[in-house]
């Protein structure tokens, strides 16, 4: 493989979607035929040991768009997103069936370099996980894994990443201080900056605001908005208001009688929230379960 790849009620629902745009209406998503598929998932099933966590997932994640994953707890949203950069393999004995392609390349090909894969498909976790080192060294960490750079160039990379994560103004005078001294919201934006520093094509976010207060959550959502056309973003969230605000496309996951996760419906966010086709999706959006 060649670098840079791998080797509610209707009225309640409408209220839910306010603030997506200045007009208070959901912004129409581009048509799929106008978009490039960044990640193509077909017939995906995933097992932890002998337990089947998700089954038969088929979805396209479009380049330059924000795709939200919603659904009740235990439906496989987080499992699915971890499969997209193979971080799930760190959780023990697992098995994958089906295919996951990243710009046409099978990420489960035995020849795939996992470090290169995870550089191209970055991950931000539910709980901020800065390293117990300086703010500067946190951002530079991923770059250093792939070789040395002159200090002037590294300084520029760190500054650019922190600016992209809307954190530079808050930390520029304390780059050599421990990242553990930052607030929770700042730590999460630092983790985003660390992921952005290696210039991924796709950024995966697993409930990035679940441990944050409302003000920190708003800053992360503003950050996602600023990044949405520069990166391909897939975000797992339990907050349906958040999904409606930040995403162009939404995937609704749920479980069957055997507690196996399935993708029930996928489409433009406006369709999922206002005109869902599947009754199970409408029930979840209307707050009847979950």
Short mmCIF file of C-alpha atoms in Angstrom, two decimals:
data_model
loop_
_atom_site.label_atom_id
_atom_site.label_comp_id
_atom_site.label_asym_id
_atom_site.label_seq_id
_atom_site.Cartn_x
_atom_site.Cartn_y
_atom_site.Cartn_z
CA UNK A 1 0.00 0.00 0.00
CA UNK A 2 1.12 3.52 -0.73
CA UNK A 3 1.35 6.45 1.63
CA UNK A 4 -0.57 8.60 2.57
CA UNK A 5 -3.20 5.91 2.96
CA UNK A 6 -2.19 2.83 4.80
CA UNK A 7 0.08 0.39 4.04
CA UNK A 8 -39.77 12.68 20.23
CA UNK A 9 -43.27 13.91 18.81
CA UNK A 10 -43.01 15.85 15.53
CA UNK A 11 -43.17 19.18 17.35
CA UNK A 12 -40.67 18.00 19.95
CA UNK A 13 -38.39 16.76 17.19
CA UNK A 14 -38.47 20.11 15.42
CA UNK A 15 -37.58 21.83 18.70
CA UNK A 16 -34.72 19.37 19.09
CA UNK A 17 -33.16 20.53 15.84
CA UNK A 18 -33.23 24.28 16.46
CA UNK A 19 -29.84 26.03 16.37
CA UNK A 20 -28.49 23.79 13.62
CA UNK A 21 -28.47 26.93 11.46
CA UNK A 22 -29.20 30.59 12.06
CA UNK A 23 -32.64 30.07 10.57
CA UNK A 24 -33.36 27.41 13.20
CA UNK A 25 -33.73 24.66 10.59
CA UNK A 26 -31.56 21.68 9.82
CA UNK A 27 -29.09 22.37 7.08
CA UNK A 28 -29.65 20.05 4.08
CA UNK A 29 -26.87 17.51 3.62
CA UNK A 30 -25.16 17.18 0.25
CA UNK A 31 -26.48 14.33 -1.88
CA UNK A 32 -24.38 11.12 -1.63
CA UNK A 33 -23.71 11.19 -5.38
CA UNK A 34 -21.98 14.54 -4.84
CA UNK A 35 -19.64 13.14 -2.20
CA UNK A 36 -16.53 10.97 -1.99
CA UNK A 37 -16.73 7.92 0.27
CA UNK A 38 -13.92 8.04 2.83
CA UNK A 39 -14.84 4.78 4.56
CA UNK A 40 -17.00 2.03 3.11
CA UNK A 41 -18.33 -0.63 5.47
CA UNK A 42 -20.02 -3.75 4.12
CA UNK A 43 -21.58 -6.70 5.97
CA UNK A 44 -19.58 -5.91 9.09
CA UNK A 45 -19.95 -8.15 12.13
CA UNK A 46 -17.72 -7.93 15.18
CA UNK A 47 -17.16 -10.35 18.04
CA UNK A 48 -15.64 -10.02 21.50
CA UNK A 49 -14.58 -13.62 21.96
CA UNK A 50 -17.72 -15.59 21.10
CA UNK A 51 -20.09 -12.68 21.82
CA UNK A 52 -21.38 -10.98 18.69
CA UNK A 53 -21.51 -7.25 19.44
CA UNK A 54 -22.65 -5.92 16.05
CA UNK A 55 -23.92 -7.62 12.90
CA UNK A 56 -24.47 -6.81 9.24
CA UNK A 57 -23.43 -3.15 9.25
CA UNK A 58 -23.47 -1.40 5.86
CA UNK A 59 -22.64 2.30 5.77
CA UNK A 60 -20.64 4.90 3.85
CA UNK A 61 -18.81 7.63 5.77
CA UNK A 62 -18.45 10.60 3.44
CA UNK A 63 -15.33 12.72 3.07
CA UNK A 64 -15.59 16.22 4.53
CA UNK A 65 -18.82 15.47 6.41
CA UNK A 66 -19.73 14.92 10.07
CA UNK A 67 -21.54 11.63 10.65
CA UNK A 68 -23.22 11.08 14.02
CA UNK A 69 -23.87 7.65 15.55
CA UNK A 70 -26.88 7.62 17.88
CA UNK A 71 -28.83 4.94 19.70
CA UNK A 72 -29.52 3.47 23.15
CA UNK A 73 -26.76 2.26 25.46
CA UNK A 74 -25.30 -1.09 24.49
CA UNK A 75 -26.32 -0.93 20.82
CA UNK A 76 -22.77 -1.12 19.46
CA UNK A 77 -22.07 2.52 18.52
CA UNK A 78 -18.74 2.71 20.31
CA UNK A 79 -17.79 -0.79 19.22
CA UNK A 80 -18.45 0.18 15.61
CA UNK A 81 -16.37 3.34 15.71
CA UNK A 82 -13.44 1.49 17.30
CA UNK A 83 -13.53 -1.04 14.46
CA UNK A 84 -12.87 1.79 11.99
CA UNK A 85 -9.24 2.17 13.04
CA UNK A 86 -8.77 -1.27 14.62
CA UNK A 87 -8.30 0.14 18.12
CA UNK A 88 -10.81 -2.52 19.21
CA UNK A 89 -8.07 -5.11 18.80
CA UNK A 90 -6.47 -3.80 22.00
CA UNK A 91 -9.48 -5.02 24.01
CA UNK A 92 -8.70 -8.73 23.89
CA UNK A 93 -9.65 -11.59 21.61
CA UNK A 94 -11.82 -10.22 18.82
CA UNK A 95 -13.01 -11.29 15.38
CA UNK A 96 -14.14 -9.23 12.40
CA UNK A 97 -16.31 -10.37 9.48
CA UNK A 98 -17.06 -8.25 6.43
CA UNK A 99 -15.01 -5.40 4.99
CA UNK A 100 -13.96 -1.91 6.03
CA UNK A 101 -12.35 0.16 3.27
CA UNK A 102 -10.49 3.44 3.71
CA UNK A 103 -10.45 5.24 0.35
CA UNK A 104 -10.70 1.86 -1.35
CA UNK A 105 -8.15 0.03 0.78
CA UNK A 106 -9.10 -2.84 3.09
CA UNK A 107 -7.93 -1.82 6.56
CA UNK A 108 -8.01 -5.45 7.70
CA UNK A 109 -5.52 -6.55 5.06
CA UNK A 110 -2.65 -8.33 6.89
CA UNK A 111 -0.18 -5.98 5.19
CA UNK A 112 -1.67 -2.87 6.79
CA UNK A 113 0.70 -0.99 9.10
CA UNK A 114 -1.39 -0.24 12.20
CA UNK A 115 0.63 2.82 13.21
CA UNK A 116 0.15 4.31 9.76
CA UNK A 117 -3.55 3.39 9.80
CA UNK A 118 -4.13 5.07 13.16
CA UNK A 119 -2.22 8.12 11.99
CA UNK A 120 -4.63 8.47 9.06
CA UNK A 121 -7.71 7.60 11.15
CA UNK A 122 -7.34 9.38 14.49
CA UNK A 123 -9.35 8.76 17.65
CA UNK A 124 -10.63 10.95 20.49
CA UNK A 125 -12.02 9.02 23.44
CA UNK A 126 -14.90 9.58 25.83
CA UNK A 127 -12.66 10.54 28.75
CA UNK A 128 -9.79 12.97 28.10
CA UNK A 129 -6.53 11.04 28.19
CA UNK A 130 -3.60 13.47 28.06
CA UNK A 131 -0.20 12.00 28.77
CA UNK A 132 1.51 13.03 32.06
CA UNK A 133 3.96 15.24 30.18
CA UNK A 134 3.95 18.85 29.02
CA UNK A 135 1.26 20.37 26.83
CA UNK A 136 3.84 20.81 24.07
CA UNK A 137 5.05 17.21 24.27
CA UNK A 138 1.48 15.89 24.19
CA UNK A 139 0.86 17.55 20.83
CA UNK A 140 4.28 16.59 19.48
CA UNK A 141 4.02 12.97 20.62
CA UNK A 142 2.52 11.49 17.46
CA UNK A 143 4.86 13.42 15.17
CA UNK A 144 7.89 12.09 17.03
CA UNK A 145 6.72 8.51 16.54
CA UNK A 146 7.31 8.94 12.82
CA UNK A 147 10.70 10.67 12.96
CA UNK A 148 12.56 13.76 14.06
CA UNK A 149 11.81 17.30 12.89
CA UNK A 150 13.72 20.56 13.38
CA UNK A 151 12.53 22.50 16.42
CA UNK A 152 11.27 25.41 14.33
CA UNK A 153 9.11 23.05 12.26
CA UNK A 154 7.87 21.21 15.35
CA UNK A 155 6.99 24.50 17.04
CA UNK A 156 4.90 25.42 14.01
CA UNK A 157 3.12 22.06 13.98
CA UNK A 158 2.28 22.32 17.68
CA UNK A 159 1.00 25.88 17.34
CA UNK A 160 -1.11 25.03 14.28
CA UNK A 161 -2.66 22.00 15.98
CA UNK A 162 -3.48 23.95 19.14
CA UNK A 163 -5.02 26.74 17.07
CA UNK A 164 -7.08 24.20 15.12
CA UNK A 165 -8.32 22.84 18.46
CA UNK A 166 -9.19 26.37 19.67
CA UNK A 167 -6.75 26.01 22.57
CA UNK A 168 -3.70 28.07 21.59
CA UNK A 169 -4.86 31.30 23.21
CA UNK A 170 -5.41 29.52 26.53
CA UNK A 171 -2.10 27.64 26.71
CA UNK A 172 0.48 29.49 24.59
CA UNK A 173 2.22 30.86 27.68
CA UNK A 174 2.40 27.52 29.53
CA UNK A 175 3.34 24.98 26.86
CA UNK A 176 6.00 23.46 29.12
CA UNK A 177 3.60 22.87 32.02
CA UNK A 178 1.95 19.53 32.67
CA UNK A 179 -1.15 18.77 30.61
CA UNK A 180 -2.70 17.30 33.74
CA UNK A 181 -3.10 20.82 35.13
CA UNK A 182 -5.65 21.73 32.44
CA UNK A 183 -9.39 21.63 33.01
CA UNK A 184 -11.37 18.67 31.67
CA UNK A 185 -12.58 20.62 28.64
CA UNK A 186 -9.08 21.88 27.90
CA UNK A 187 -7.69 18.35 28.23
CA UNK A 188 -10.21 17.09 25.69
CA UNK A 189 -9.32 19.83 23.23
CA UNK A 190 -5.65 19.00 23.82
CA UNK A 191 -6.37 15.39 22.88
CA UNK A 192 -8.06 16.67 19.73
CA UNK A 193 -5.00 18.81 18.98
CA UNK A 194 -2.77 15.76 19.48
CA UNK A 195 -4.86 13.84 16.97
CA UNK A 196 -4.88 16.73 14.48
CA UNK A 197 -1.10 17.25 14.66
CA UNK A 198 -0.42 14.14 12.56
CA UNK A 199 -2.89 15.37 9.92
CA UNK A 200 -5.37 12.49 9.78
CA UNK A 201 -7.90 12.17 7.00
CA UNK A 202 -10.60 10.85 9.37
CA UNK A 203 -11.23 11.82 13.01
CA UNK A 204 -13.26 9.41 15.15
CA UNK A 205 -14.84 10.84 18.32
CA UNK A 206 -16.36 8.47 20.90
CA UNK A 207 -18.72 10.56 23.05
CA UNK A 208 -16.12 13.35 23.37
CA UNK A 209 -18.40 15.59 25.47
CA UNK A 210 -19.93 13.07 27.87
CA UNK A 211 -17.54 13.99 30.71
CA UNK A 212 -17.66 17.76 30.06
CA UNK A 213 -19.76 20.60 31.45
CA UNK A 214 -22.10 22.55 29.12
CA UNK A 215 -19.60 25.35 28.42
CA UNK A 216 -16.80 22.91 27.55
CA UNK A 217 -19.27 20.93 25.44
CA UNK A 218 -20.20 24.07 23.50
CA UNK A 219 -16.52 24.74 22.77
CA UNK A 220 -16.00 21.20 21.45
CA UNK A 221 -19.11 21.52 19.26
CA UNK A 222 -17.83 24.84 17.90
CA UNK A 223 -14.53 23.12 17.21
CA UNK A 224 -16.25 20.32 15.29
CA UNK A 225 -18.06 22.93 13.23
CA UNK A 226 -14.78 24.64 12.38
CA UNK A 227 -13.17 21.34 11.36
CA UNK A 228 -16.07 19.80 9.45
CA UNK A 229 -14.90 20.69 5.94
CA UNK A 230 -11.22 20.05 6.63
CA UNK A 231 -11.59 16.56 8.09
CA UNK A 232 -13.98 13.65 7.85
CA UNK A 233 -15.52 13.25 11.31
CA UNK A 234 -17.52 10.38 12.81
CA UNK A 235 -18.91 11.06 16.28
CA UNK A 236 -20.72 8.80 18.75
CA UNK A 237 -23.13 10.70 20.98
CA UNK A 238 -26.00 9.99 23.39
CA UNK A 239 -27.09 13.62 23.06
CA UNK A 240 -29.57 13.87 20.20
CA UNK A 241 -29.51 17.67 20.30
CA UNK A 242 -25.78 17.49 19.77
CA UNK A 243 -26.18 15.07 16.86
CA UNK A 244 -28.68 17.42 15.21
CA UNK A 245 -26.40 20.43 15.71
CA UNK A 246 -23.08 19.07 14.49
CA UNK A 247 -23.79 16.42 11.85
CA UNK A 248 -24.78 16.24 8.21
CA UNK A 249 -25.52 12.50 8.31
CA UNK A 250 -26.82 10.34 11.14
CA UNK A 251 -26.75 6.60 11.75
CA UNK A 252 -29.22 5.09 14.23
CA UNK A 253 -28.14 1.87 15.93
CA UNK A 254 -30.27 -0.42 18.08
CA UNK A 255 -30.28 -4.01 19.30
CA UNK A 256 -32.34 -7.08 18.47
CA UNK A 257 -33.79 -9.65 20.88
CA UNK A 258 -30.34 -11.21 21.28
CA UNK A 259 -28.78 -7.84 22.25
CA UNK A 260 -26.77 -7.76 19.04
CA UNK A 261 -26.24 -4.27 17.63
CA UNK A 262 -27.60 -3.39 14.18
CA UNK A 263 -27.66 -0.29 12.01
CA UNK A 264 -31.38 0.44 11.75
CA UNK A 265 -31.31 3.55 9.57
CA UNK A 266 -28.78 5.89 8.00
CA UNK A 267 -29.35 9.10 6.09
CA UNK A 268 -29.15 12.89 6.13
CA UNK A 269 -29.59 14.22 9.65
CA UNK A 270 -32.65 16.23 8.61
CA UNK A 271 -34.31 13.05 7.36
CA UNK A 272 -33.46 11.01 10.45
CA UNK A 273 -34.79 13.65 12.85
CA UNK A 274 -37.81 14.88 10.91
CA UNK A 275 -38.84 12.14 8.47
CA UNK A 276 -37.31 8.88 9.66
CA UNK A 277 -38.42 5.92 7.57
CA UNK A 278 -38.10 3.17 10.18
CA UNK A 279 -40.61 3.13 13.08
CA UNK A 280 -37.86 2.12 15.52
CA UNK A 281 -35.92 5.28 14.60
CA UNK A 282 -39.00 7.47 15.08
CA UNK A 283 -39.66 5.90 18.48
CA UNK A 284 -36.12 6.64 19.62
CA UNK A 285 -36.13 10.21 18.30
CA UNK A 286 -39.46 10.82 20.04
CA UNK A 287 -38.04 9.55 23.34
CA UNK A 288 -40.19 6.41 23.62
CA UNK A 289 -37.19 4.28 24.59
CA UNK A 290 -33.44 4.50 25.11
#
